[in-house]
Short mmCIF file of C-alpha atoms and ligand atoms in Angstrom, two decimals:
data_model
loop_
_atom_site.label_atom_id
_atom_site.label_comp_id
_atom_site.label_asym_id
_atom_site.label_seq_id
_atom_site.Cartn_x
_atom_site.Cartn_y
_atom_site.Cartn_z
CA MET A 1 -0.13 0.02 -0.02
CA ARG A 2 2.85 2.31 1.11
CA ALA A 3 4.87 1.51 -1.91
CA LEU A 4 2.11 2.14 -4.29
CA ALA A 5 1.58 5.64 -2.75
CA VAL A 6 5.18 6.31 -3.21
CA LEU A 7 5.16 5.06 -6.74
CA SER A 8 2.07 7.13 -7.87
CA LEU A 9 3.70 10.30 -6.03
CA LEU A 10 6.83 9.58 -8.22
CA CYS A 11 4.79 9.04 -11.19
CA LEU A 12 2.99 12.37 -10.56
CA PHE A 13 6.34 14.22 -10.14
CA ALA A 14 7.78 12.53 -13.43
CA ALA A 15 4.78 13.59 -15.15
CA SER A 16 5.06 17.25 -14.01
CA SER A 17 8.94 17.57 -14.43
CA CYS A 18 9.45 16.04 -17.79
CA GLN A 19 6.93 17.60 -20.01
CA SER A 20 6.89 20.87 -21.76
CA HIS A 21 5.00 23.33 -20.08
CA ASP A 22 2.48 24.41 -22.95
CA LEU A 23 -0.19 26.98 -22.17
CA VAL A 24 -3.26 26.75 -24.56
CA LEU A 25 -6.17 29.11 -23.96
CA GLY A 26 -9.39 29.69 -25.79
CA GLN A 27 -10.37 28.03 -29.01
CA THR A 28 -10.04 28.92 -32.59
CA THR A 29 -13.00 28.80 -35.02
CA TYR A 30 -13.33 29.22 -38.74
CA GLY A 31 -12.60 32.77 -39.53
CA ASP A 32 -10.07 33.19 -36.90
CA VAL A 33 -6.74 34.60 -38.07
CA LEU A 34 -3.23 34.57 -36.90
CA LEU A 35 -2.54 37.73 -35.39
CA TYR A 36 0.78 37.43 -33.88
CA LYS A 37 3.60 34.95 -33.66
CA ILE A 38 6.94 35.17 -32.03
CA ASN A 39 9.64 32.97 -30.82
CA GLU A 40 11.06 34.06 -27.48
CA TYR A 41 14.42 32.55 -26.17
CA LYS A 42 16.57 33.13 -23.27
CA TYR A 43 19.70 31.63 -22.04
CA GLY A 44 19.90 30.09 -18.69
CA PHE A 45 22.37 31.65 -16.16
CA PRO A 46 23.36 29.88 -12.84
CA PHE A 47 21.08 31.12 -9.94
CA PHE A 48 18.96 33.26 -11.92
CA VAL A 49 15.64 33.19 -13.05
CA ARG A 50 14.89 34.80 -16.35
CA THR A 51 11.76 36.53 -17.42
CA SER A 52 10.36 37.95 -20.47
CA ILE A 53 7.10 39.78 -21.05
CA ILE A 54 5.48 39.56 -24.44
CA GLU A 55 3.14 42.20 -25.24
CA TYR A 56 0.38 41.92 -27.85
CA PRO A 57 -0.02 44.37 -29.56
CA GLU A 58 3.75 45.54 -29.37
CA PRO A 59 4.00 48.69 -27.72
CA GLY A 60 3.05 51.80 -29.84
CA ARG A 61 1.00 49.64 -32.17
CA TYR A 62 -2.94 49.08 -32.10
CA ASN A 63 -4.98 46.05 -32.70
CA PHE A 64 -8.47 46.02 -33.61
CA ALA A 65 -9.07 42.17 -33.46
CA TYR A 66 -10.47 40.30 -30.47
CA ILE A 67 -8.16 37.68 -29.13
CA LYS A 68 -9.78 34.18 -29.64
CA ALA A 69 -6.96 31.98 -28.68
CA ILE A 70 -3.40 32.05 -27.16
CA HIS A 71 -1.05 29.05 -27.80
CA ILE A 72 2.22 29.10 -25.90
CA LYS A 73 4.34 26.26 -26.85
CA ASP A 74 7.18 25.18 -24.68
CA ASN A 75 9.99 24.08 -27.08
CA ASP A 76 11.96 22.52 -24.34
CA HIS A 77 10.36 18.99 -24.26
CA ASP A 78 12.30 17.57 -21.12
CA GLY A 79 10.45 19.83 -18.66
CA SER A 80 13.74 22.18 -18.21
CA GLY A 81 11.87 24.99 -19.91
CA GLY A 82 10.06 27.98 -18.35
CA TYR A 83 6.51 28.63 -17.37
CA PRO A 84 4.19 30.86 -19.28
CA SER A 85 1.47 32.72 -17.57
CA ILE A 86 -0.96 35.61 -18.72
CA SER A 87 -0.47 38.82 -16.48
CA ALA A 88 -3.04 41.03 -18.43
CA GLY A 89 -5.70 40.97 -21.11
CA GLY A 90 -6.23 37.63 -22.90
CA ILE A 91 -9.11 35.89 -24.48
CA GLY A 92 -12.16 38.11 -25.39
CA GLN A 93 -9.93 41.30 -25.23
CA ARG A 94 -7.86 43.13 -27.56
CA PHE A 95 -4.66 42.73 -25.87
CA ALA A 96 -2.46 40.33 -23.84
CA LYS A 97 0.49 40.41 -21.78
CA ILE A 98 2.21 37.28 -21.40
CA LYS A 99 4.86 36.36 -18.76
CA LEU A 100 7.59 33.96 -19.35
CA LYS A 101 9.54 32.90 -16.54
CA SER A 102 12.33 30.31 -16.45
CA GLN A 103 13.41 27.79 -13.75
CA ARG A 104 16.22 29.07 -11.49
CA GLY A 105 19.31 28.49 -13.38
CA GLY A 106 17.49 27.75 -16.49
CA GLY A 107 16.54 29.28 -19.76
CA PHE A 108 13.50 28.92 -21.98
CA ASN A 109 12.46 28.76 -25.45
CA PHE A 110 8.73 29.60 -26.29
CA THR A 111 6.64 29.96 -29.31
CA VAL A 112 3.84 32.38 -28.81
CA THR A 113 0.91 32.37 -31.29
CA VAL A 114 -2.16 34.65 -31.00
CA TYR A 115 -5.48 33.95 -32.83
CA GLY A 116 -8.25 36.25 -33.05
CA ARG A 117 -11.04 37.79 -35.17
CA TYR A 118 -12.02 41.15 -36.56
C1 LIG B 201 13.86 27.11 -30.12
O1 LIG B 201 12.85 25.89 -30.43
C2 LIG B 201 12.75 26.19 -31.87
C3 LIG B 201 11.44 25.00 -31.97
O2 LIG B 201 11.90 23.84 -31.73
C4 LIG B 201 13.98 25.81 -32.68
O3 LIG B 201 13.81 25.88 -34.03
C5 LIG B 201 15.02 26.88 -32.08
O4 LIG B 201 16.14 26.59 -32.86
C6 LIG B 201 15.29 27.07 -30.63
N1 LIG B 201 16.05 28.14 -30.39
C7 LIG B 201 17.19 28.00 -29.74
C8 LIG B 201 17.92 29.41 -29.66
O5 LIG B 201 17.52 26.85 -29.26
#
């Protein structure tokens, strides 16, 4: 019984630590268009947490489309990559601010894609 509990805990840990940290929000439907796509990469530095803020639209630009979906793909498939989150805006709005955060000492490589509708 105890061994089983330990084993399932290990499995949980393995599943959460050895996977890419993709974030998929919203849904695209027919008629939605690609609004924005960017690849964001940062090297890891020992003891440091690296962060990036991705803003759509880019500062100084204007966007008229409503955001329908945001796909953030973690290109580090072994779980060593960073963690994405939305810090402002998002689905149903006309802007989004996305925060990418590495693990301590690690880097990240994300592809951010934003879909929407005019
Ligand atoms: C980031 O990931 C993409 C997609 O796998 C890859 O093409 C690109 O070379 C990577 N960038 C770096 C700097 O490793």
